Tab-separated table of C-alpha atoms in Angstrom:
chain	number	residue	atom	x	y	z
A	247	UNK	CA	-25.572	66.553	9.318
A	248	UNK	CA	-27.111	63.728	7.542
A	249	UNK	CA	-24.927	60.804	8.606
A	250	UNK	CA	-24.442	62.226	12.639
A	251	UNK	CA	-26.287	60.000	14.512
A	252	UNK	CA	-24.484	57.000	12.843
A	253	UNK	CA	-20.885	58.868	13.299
A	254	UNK	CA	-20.716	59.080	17.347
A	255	UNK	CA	-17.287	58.719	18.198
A	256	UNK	CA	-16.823	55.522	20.101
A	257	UNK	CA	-13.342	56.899	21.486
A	258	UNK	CA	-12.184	60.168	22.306
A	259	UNK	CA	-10.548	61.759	18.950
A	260	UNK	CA	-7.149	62.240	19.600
A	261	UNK	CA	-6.484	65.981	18.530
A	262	UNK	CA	-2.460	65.701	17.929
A	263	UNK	CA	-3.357	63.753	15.525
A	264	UNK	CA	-5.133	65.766	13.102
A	265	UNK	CA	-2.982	67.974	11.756
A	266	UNK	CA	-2.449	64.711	9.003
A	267	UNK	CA	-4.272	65.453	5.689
A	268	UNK	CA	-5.476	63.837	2.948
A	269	UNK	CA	-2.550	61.821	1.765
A	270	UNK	CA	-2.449	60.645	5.298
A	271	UNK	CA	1.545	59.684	5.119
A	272	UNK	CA	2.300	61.052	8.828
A	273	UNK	CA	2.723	57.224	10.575
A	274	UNK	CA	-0.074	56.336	13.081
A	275	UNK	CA	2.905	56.118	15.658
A	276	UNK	CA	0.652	57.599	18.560
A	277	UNK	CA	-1.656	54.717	18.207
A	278	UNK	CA	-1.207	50.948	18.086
A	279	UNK	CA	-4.776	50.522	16.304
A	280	UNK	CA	-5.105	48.705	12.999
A	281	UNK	CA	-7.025	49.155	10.328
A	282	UNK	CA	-8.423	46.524	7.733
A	283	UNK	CA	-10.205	47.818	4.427
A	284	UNK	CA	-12.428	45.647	2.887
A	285	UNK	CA	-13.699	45.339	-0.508
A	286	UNK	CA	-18.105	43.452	0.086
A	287	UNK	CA	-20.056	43.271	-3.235
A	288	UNK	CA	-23.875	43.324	-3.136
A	289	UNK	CA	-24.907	40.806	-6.076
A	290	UNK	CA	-28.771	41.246	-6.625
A	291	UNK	CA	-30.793	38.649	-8.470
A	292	UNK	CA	-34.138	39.748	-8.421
A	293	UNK	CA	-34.705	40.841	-4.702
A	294	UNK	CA	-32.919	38.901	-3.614
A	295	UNK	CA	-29.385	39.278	-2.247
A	296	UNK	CA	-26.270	37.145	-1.867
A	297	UNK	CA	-25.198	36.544	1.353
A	298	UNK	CA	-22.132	33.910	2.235
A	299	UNK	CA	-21.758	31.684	5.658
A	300	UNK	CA	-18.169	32.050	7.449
A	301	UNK	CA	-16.091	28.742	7.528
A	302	UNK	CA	-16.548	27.387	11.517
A	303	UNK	CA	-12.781	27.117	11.512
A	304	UNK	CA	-12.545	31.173	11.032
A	305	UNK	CA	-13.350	34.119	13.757
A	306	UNK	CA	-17.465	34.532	13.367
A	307	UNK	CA	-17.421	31.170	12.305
A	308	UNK	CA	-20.626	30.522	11.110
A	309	UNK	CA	-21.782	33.811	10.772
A	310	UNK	CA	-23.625	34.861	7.405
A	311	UNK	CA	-22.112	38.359	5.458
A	312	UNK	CA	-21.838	39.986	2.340
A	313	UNK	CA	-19.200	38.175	-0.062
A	314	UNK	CA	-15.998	40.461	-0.213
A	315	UNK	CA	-12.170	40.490	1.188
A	316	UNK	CA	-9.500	42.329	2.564
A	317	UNK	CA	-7.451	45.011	-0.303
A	318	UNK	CA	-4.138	43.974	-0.496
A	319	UNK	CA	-0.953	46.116	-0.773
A	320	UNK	CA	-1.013	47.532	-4.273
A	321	UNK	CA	-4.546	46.993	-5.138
A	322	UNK	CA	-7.712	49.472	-6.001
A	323	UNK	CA	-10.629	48.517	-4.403
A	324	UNK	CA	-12.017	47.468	-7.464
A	325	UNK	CA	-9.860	45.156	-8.524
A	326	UNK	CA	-9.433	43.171	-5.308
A	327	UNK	CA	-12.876	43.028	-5.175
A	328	UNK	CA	-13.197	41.642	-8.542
A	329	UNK	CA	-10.138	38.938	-7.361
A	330	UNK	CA	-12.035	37.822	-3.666
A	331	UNK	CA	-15.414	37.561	-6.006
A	332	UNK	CA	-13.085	35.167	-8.123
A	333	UNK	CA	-11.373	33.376	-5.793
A	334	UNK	CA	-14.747	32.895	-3.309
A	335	UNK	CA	-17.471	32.505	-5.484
A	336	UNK	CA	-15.681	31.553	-9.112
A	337	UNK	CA	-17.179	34.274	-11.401
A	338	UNK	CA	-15.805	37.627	-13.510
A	339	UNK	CA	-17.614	40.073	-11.761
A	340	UNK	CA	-17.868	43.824	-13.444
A	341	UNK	CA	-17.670	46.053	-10.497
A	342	UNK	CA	-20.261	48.852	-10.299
A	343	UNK	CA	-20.830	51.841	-8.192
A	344	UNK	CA	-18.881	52.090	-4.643
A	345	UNK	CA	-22.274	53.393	-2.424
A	346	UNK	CA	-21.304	53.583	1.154
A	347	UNK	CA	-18.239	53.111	2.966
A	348	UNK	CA	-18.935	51.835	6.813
A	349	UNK	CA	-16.698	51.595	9.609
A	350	UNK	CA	-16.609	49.210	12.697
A	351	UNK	CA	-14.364	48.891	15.943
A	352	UNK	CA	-13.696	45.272	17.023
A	353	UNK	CA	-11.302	46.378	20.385
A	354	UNK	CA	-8.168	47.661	18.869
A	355	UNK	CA	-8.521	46.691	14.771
A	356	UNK	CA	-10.998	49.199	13.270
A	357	UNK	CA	-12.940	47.636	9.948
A	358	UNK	CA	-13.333	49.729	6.867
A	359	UNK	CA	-15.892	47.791	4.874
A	360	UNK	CA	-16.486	49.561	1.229
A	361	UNK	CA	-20.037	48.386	-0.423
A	362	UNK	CA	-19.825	48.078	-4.537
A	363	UNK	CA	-22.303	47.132	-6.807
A	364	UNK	CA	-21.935	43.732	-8.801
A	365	UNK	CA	-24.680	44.275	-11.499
A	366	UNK	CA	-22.867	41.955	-14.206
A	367	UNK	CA	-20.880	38.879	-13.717
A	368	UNK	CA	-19.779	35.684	-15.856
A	369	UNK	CA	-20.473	32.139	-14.151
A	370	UNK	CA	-22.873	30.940	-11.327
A	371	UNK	CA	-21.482	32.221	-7.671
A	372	UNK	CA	-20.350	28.798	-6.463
A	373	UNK	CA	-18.897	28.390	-2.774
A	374	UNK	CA	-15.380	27.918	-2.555
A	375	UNK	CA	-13.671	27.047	0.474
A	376	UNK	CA	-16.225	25.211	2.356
A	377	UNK	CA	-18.669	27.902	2.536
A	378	UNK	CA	-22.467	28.096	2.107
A	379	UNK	CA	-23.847	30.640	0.134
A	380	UNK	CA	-27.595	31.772	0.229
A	381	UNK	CA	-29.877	34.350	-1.541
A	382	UNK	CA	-31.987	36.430	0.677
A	383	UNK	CA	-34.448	38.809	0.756
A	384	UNK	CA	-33.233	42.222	1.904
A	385	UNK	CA	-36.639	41.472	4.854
A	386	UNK	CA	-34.422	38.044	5.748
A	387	UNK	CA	-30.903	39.172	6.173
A	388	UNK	CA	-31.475	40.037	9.405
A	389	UNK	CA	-33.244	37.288	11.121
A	390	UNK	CA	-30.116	35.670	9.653
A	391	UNK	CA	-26.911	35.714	12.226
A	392	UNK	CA	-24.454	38.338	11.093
A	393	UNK	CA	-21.129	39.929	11.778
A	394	UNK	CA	-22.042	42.691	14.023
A	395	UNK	CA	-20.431	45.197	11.369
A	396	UNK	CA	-23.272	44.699	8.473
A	397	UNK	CA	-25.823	44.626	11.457
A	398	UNK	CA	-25.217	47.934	12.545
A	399	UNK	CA	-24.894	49.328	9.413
A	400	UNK	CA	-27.505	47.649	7.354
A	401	UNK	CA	-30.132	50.331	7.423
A	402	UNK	CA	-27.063	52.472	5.749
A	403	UNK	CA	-26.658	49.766	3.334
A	404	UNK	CA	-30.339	49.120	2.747
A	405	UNK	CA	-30.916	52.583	2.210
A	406	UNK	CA	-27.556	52.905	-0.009
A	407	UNK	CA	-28.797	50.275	-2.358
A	408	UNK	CA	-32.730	50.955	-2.803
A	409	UNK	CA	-32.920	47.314	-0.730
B	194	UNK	CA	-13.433	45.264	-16.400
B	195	UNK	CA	-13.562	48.840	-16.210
B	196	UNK	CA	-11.020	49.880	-13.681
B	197	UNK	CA	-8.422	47.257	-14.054
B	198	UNK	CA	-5.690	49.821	-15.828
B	199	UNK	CA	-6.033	50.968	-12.668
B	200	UNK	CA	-5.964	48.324	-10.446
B	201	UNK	CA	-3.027	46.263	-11.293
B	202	UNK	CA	-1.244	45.318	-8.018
B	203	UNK	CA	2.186	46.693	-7.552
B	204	UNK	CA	2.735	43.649	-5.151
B	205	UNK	CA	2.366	39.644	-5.361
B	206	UNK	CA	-0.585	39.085	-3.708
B	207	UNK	CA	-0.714	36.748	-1.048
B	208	UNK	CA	-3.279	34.018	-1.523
B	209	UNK	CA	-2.637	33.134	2.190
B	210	UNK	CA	-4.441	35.881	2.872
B	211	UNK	CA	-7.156	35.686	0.645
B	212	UNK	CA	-9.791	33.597	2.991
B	213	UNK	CA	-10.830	36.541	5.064
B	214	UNK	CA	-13.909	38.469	3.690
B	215	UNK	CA	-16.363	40.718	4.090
B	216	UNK	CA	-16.017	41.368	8.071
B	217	UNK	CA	-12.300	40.978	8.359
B	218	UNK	CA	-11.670	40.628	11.334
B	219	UNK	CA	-8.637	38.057	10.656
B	220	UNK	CA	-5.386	40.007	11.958
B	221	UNK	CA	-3.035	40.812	9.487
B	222	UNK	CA	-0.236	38.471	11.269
B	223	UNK	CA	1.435	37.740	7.825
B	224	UNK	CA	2.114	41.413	6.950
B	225	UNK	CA	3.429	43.937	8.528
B	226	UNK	CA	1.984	46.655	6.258
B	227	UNK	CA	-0.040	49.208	7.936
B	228	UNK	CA	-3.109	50.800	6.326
B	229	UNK	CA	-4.326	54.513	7.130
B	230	UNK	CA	-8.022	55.373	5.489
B	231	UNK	CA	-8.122	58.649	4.909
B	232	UNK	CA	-11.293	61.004	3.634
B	233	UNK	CA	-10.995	63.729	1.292
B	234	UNK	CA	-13.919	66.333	0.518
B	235	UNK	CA	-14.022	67.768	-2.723
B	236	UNK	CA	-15.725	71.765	-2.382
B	237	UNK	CA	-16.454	73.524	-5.642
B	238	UNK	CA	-17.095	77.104	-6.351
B	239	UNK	CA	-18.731	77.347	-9.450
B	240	UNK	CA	-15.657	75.434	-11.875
B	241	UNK	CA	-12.735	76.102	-8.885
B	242	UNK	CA	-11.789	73.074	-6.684
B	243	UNK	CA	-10.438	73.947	-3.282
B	244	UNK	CA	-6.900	72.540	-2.388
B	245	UNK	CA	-4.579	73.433	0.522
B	246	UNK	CA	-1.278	73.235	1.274
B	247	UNK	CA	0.902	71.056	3.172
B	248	UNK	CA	2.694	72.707	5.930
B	249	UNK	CA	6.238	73.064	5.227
B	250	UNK	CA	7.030	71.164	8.678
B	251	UNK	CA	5.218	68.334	7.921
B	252	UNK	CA	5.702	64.892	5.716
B	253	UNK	CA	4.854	66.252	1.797
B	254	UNK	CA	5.725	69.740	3.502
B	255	UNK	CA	4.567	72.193	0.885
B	256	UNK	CA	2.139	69.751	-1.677
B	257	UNK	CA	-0.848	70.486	-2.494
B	258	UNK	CA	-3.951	68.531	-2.236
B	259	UNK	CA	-7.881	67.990	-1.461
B	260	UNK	CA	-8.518	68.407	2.292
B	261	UNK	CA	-9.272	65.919	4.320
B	262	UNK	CA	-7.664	63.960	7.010
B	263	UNK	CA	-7.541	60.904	8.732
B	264	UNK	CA	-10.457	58.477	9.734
B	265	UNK	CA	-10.046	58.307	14.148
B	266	UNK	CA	-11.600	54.773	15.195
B	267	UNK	CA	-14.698	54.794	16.093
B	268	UNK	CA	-16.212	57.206	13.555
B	269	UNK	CA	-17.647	56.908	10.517
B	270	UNK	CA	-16.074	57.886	7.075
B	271	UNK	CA	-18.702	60.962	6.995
B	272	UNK	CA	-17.972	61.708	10.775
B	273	UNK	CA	-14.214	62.134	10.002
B	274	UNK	CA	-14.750	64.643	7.250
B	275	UNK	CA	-17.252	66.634	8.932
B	276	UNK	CA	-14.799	66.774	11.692
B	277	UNK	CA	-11.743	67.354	9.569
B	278	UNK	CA	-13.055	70.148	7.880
B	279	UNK	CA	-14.004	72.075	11.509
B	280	UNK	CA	-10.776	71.833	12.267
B	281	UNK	CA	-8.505	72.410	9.493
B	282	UNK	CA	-11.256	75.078	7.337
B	283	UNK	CA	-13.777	76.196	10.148
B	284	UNK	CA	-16.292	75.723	8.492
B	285	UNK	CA	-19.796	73.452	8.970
B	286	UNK	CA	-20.183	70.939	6.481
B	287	UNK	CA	-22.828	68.718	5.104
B	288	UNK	CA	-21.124	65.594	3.936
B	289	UNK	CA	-22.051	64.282	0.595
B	290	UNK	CA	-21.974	61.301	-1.395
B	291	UNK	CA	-18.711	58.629	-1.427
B	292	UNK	CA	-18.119	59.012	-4.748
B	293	UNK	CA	-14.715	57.267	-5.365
B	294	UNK	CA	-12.094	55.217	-2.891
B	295	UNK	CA	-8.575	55.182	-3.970
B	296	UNK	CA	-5.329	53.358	-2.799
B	297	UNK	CA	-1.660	54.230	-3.078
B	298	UNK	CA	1.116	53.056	-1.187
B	299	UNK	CA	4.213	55.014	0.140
B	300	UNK	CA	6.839	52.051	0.826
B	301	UNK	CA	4.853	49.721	3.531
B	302	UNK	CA	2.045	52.022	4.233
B	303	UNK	CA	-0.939	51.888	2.709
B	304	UNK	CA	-3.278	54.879	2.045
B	305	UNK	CA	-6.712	54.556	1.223
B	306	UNK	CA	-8.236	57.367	0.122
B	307	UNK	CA	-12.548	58.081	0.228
B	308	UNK	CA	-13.500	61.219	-1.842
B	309	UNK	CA	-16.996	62.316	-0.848
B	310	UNK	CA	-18.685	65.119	-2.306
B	311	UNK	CA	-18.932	68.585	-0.144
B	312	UNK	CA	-22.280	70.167	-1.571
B	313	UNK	CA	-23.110	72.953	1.662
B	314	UNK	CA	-20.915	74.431	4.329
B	315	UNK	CA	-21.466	76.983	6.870
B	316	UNK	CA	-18.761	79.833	6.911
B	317	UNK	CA	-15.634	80.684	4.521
B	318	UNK	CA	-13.451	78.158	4.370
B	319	UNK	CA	-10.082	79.641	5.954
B	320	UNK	CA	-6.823	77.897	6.899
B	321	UNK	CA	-6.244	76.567	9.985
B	322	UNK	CA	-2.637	75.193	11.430
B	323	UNK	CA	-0.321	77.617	9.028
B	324	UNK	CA	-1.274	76.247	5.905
B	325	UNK	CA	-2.483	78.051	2.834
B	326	UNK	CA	-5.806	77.509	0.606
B	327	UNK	CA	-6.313	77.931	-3.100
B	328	UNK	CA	-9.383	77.548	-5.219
B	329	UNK	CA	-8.321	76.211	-8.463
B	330	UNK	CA	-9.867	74.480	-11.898
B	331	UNK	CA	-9.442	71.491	-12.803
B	332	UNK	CA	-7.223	72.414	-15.407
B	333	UNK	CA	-4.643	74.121	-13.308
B	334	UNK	CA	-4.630	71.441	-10.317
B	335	UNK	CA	-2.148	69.160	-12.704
B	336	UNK	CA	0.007	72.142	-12.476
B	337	UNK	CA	0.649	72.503	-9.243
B	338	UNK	CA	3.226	70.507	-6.585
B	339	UNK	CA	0.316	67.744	-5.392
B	340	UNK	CA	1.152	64.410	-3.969
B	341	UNK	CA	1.701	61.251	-6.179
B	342	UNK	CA	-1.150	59.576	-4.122
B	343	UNK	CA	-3.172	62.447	-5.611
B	344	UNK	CA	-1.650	62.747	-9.217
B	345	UNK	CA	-1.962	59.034	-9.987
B	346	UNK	CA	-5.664	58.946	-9.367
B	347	UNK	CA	-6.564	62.430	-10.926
B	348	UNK	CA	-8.051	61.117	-13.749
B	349	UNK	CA	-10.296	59.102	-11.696
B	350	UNK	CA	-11.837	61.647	-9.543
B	351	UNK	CA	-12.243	63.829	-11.874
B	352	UNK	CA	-14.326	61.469	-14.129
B	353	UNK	CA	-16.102	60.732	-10.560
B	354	UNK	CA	-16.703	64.517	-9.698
B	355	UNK	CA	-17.597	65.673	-13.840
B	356	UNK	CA	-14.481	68.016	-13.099
């Protein structure tokens, strides 16, 4: 089991619950958890990576991530990917490859981030909404301050994208 | 923009909403919508693709579909599958590669589907919790009673699987 060691429950599964299958219709009503999918694009220019700085007035203010956004209602992950890469960084992005889907717990709202390529886009990523963005080296990232979700999972990532 | 046909949202999207990124950890506050991430593991004997059915007693009762099941918090995507398939086929399986994520929404749930490839199990897959298994082509699968959440994306994961 390849991915076990990275898998370890962090809460005790709750049998009852699955007897739901793959198109996952039977309501979560035994749990009040939440769970947000997000859409992250790696953009590579050389090797270097794009990384994005969290407004200060947001939770992990401050913190440096991968640019990407929460799916809305309605949406494939590739095209709300394609619309956050718009509406953060101003550029027509052609999404690639989805590589690696993580997961990550903060208390009771569990994080589904799903990593895509960006190998083409239109226009120079410009920050929107008084972010910073940076390019890093894949060696960098992590001296950088990130959300604790890409730092547990970057070795996944790294090894995902041949970073 | 490859997957737009796709992708078109079946739902105004909020532009409220649209500052949260890669970590999202913002609550959802302005929605009410719930999302379930699901995994789905695609096992292939020679050109057959194995599907089960729904139990009669349950939402879908009687659909067929890929199995899979429901991501628990705390566990990753590959976890939940490895898990999934224990319990519902008894069998031991080596998780693959993510090969394609798809959404769909019933009403004000949201279902986000991960489709990972299932290369090696241990043991015969057999069904557990009164439901029946079939292995089918790809051909035939269009034929049977599957869910919409599965029918809309077929083309997808099939062009993602080479089925």
């Amino acid at each position: 089991m390849p991915h076990s060691n990275n898998g370890r429950p962090q809460t005790k599964a709750n049998s009852n619950q699955s007897a739901a299958n793959a198109s996952g219709v039977k309501r979560p009503t035994r749990s009040k958890k939440n769970w947000i999918p997000v859409v992250a694009g790696i953009l590579k220019k050389g090797n270097l990576i794009l990384v994005g700085q969290r407004p200060e007035t947001h939770t992990l203010g401050g913190l440096w991530e991968f640019r990407g956004g929460k799916i809305e209602m309605g949406e494939s992950p590739e095209f709300a990917l394609a619309r956050v890469l718009r509406e953060e960084l101003g550029i027509e992005a052609e999404i690639g490859e989805l590589k690696i889907a993580c997961t990550h717990s903060y208390g009771d709202v569990g994080i589904l981030i799903l990593f895509f390529e960006v190998l083409f886009w239109k226009g120079e990523p410009k920050a929107q909404h008084h972010t910073s963005l940076d390019w890093v080296s894949a060696k960098e990232l992590p001296n950088k301050n990130i959300p604790e979700a890409n730092r547990t999972n970057l070795p996944r990532i790294y090894k995902a994208f041949n970073l």
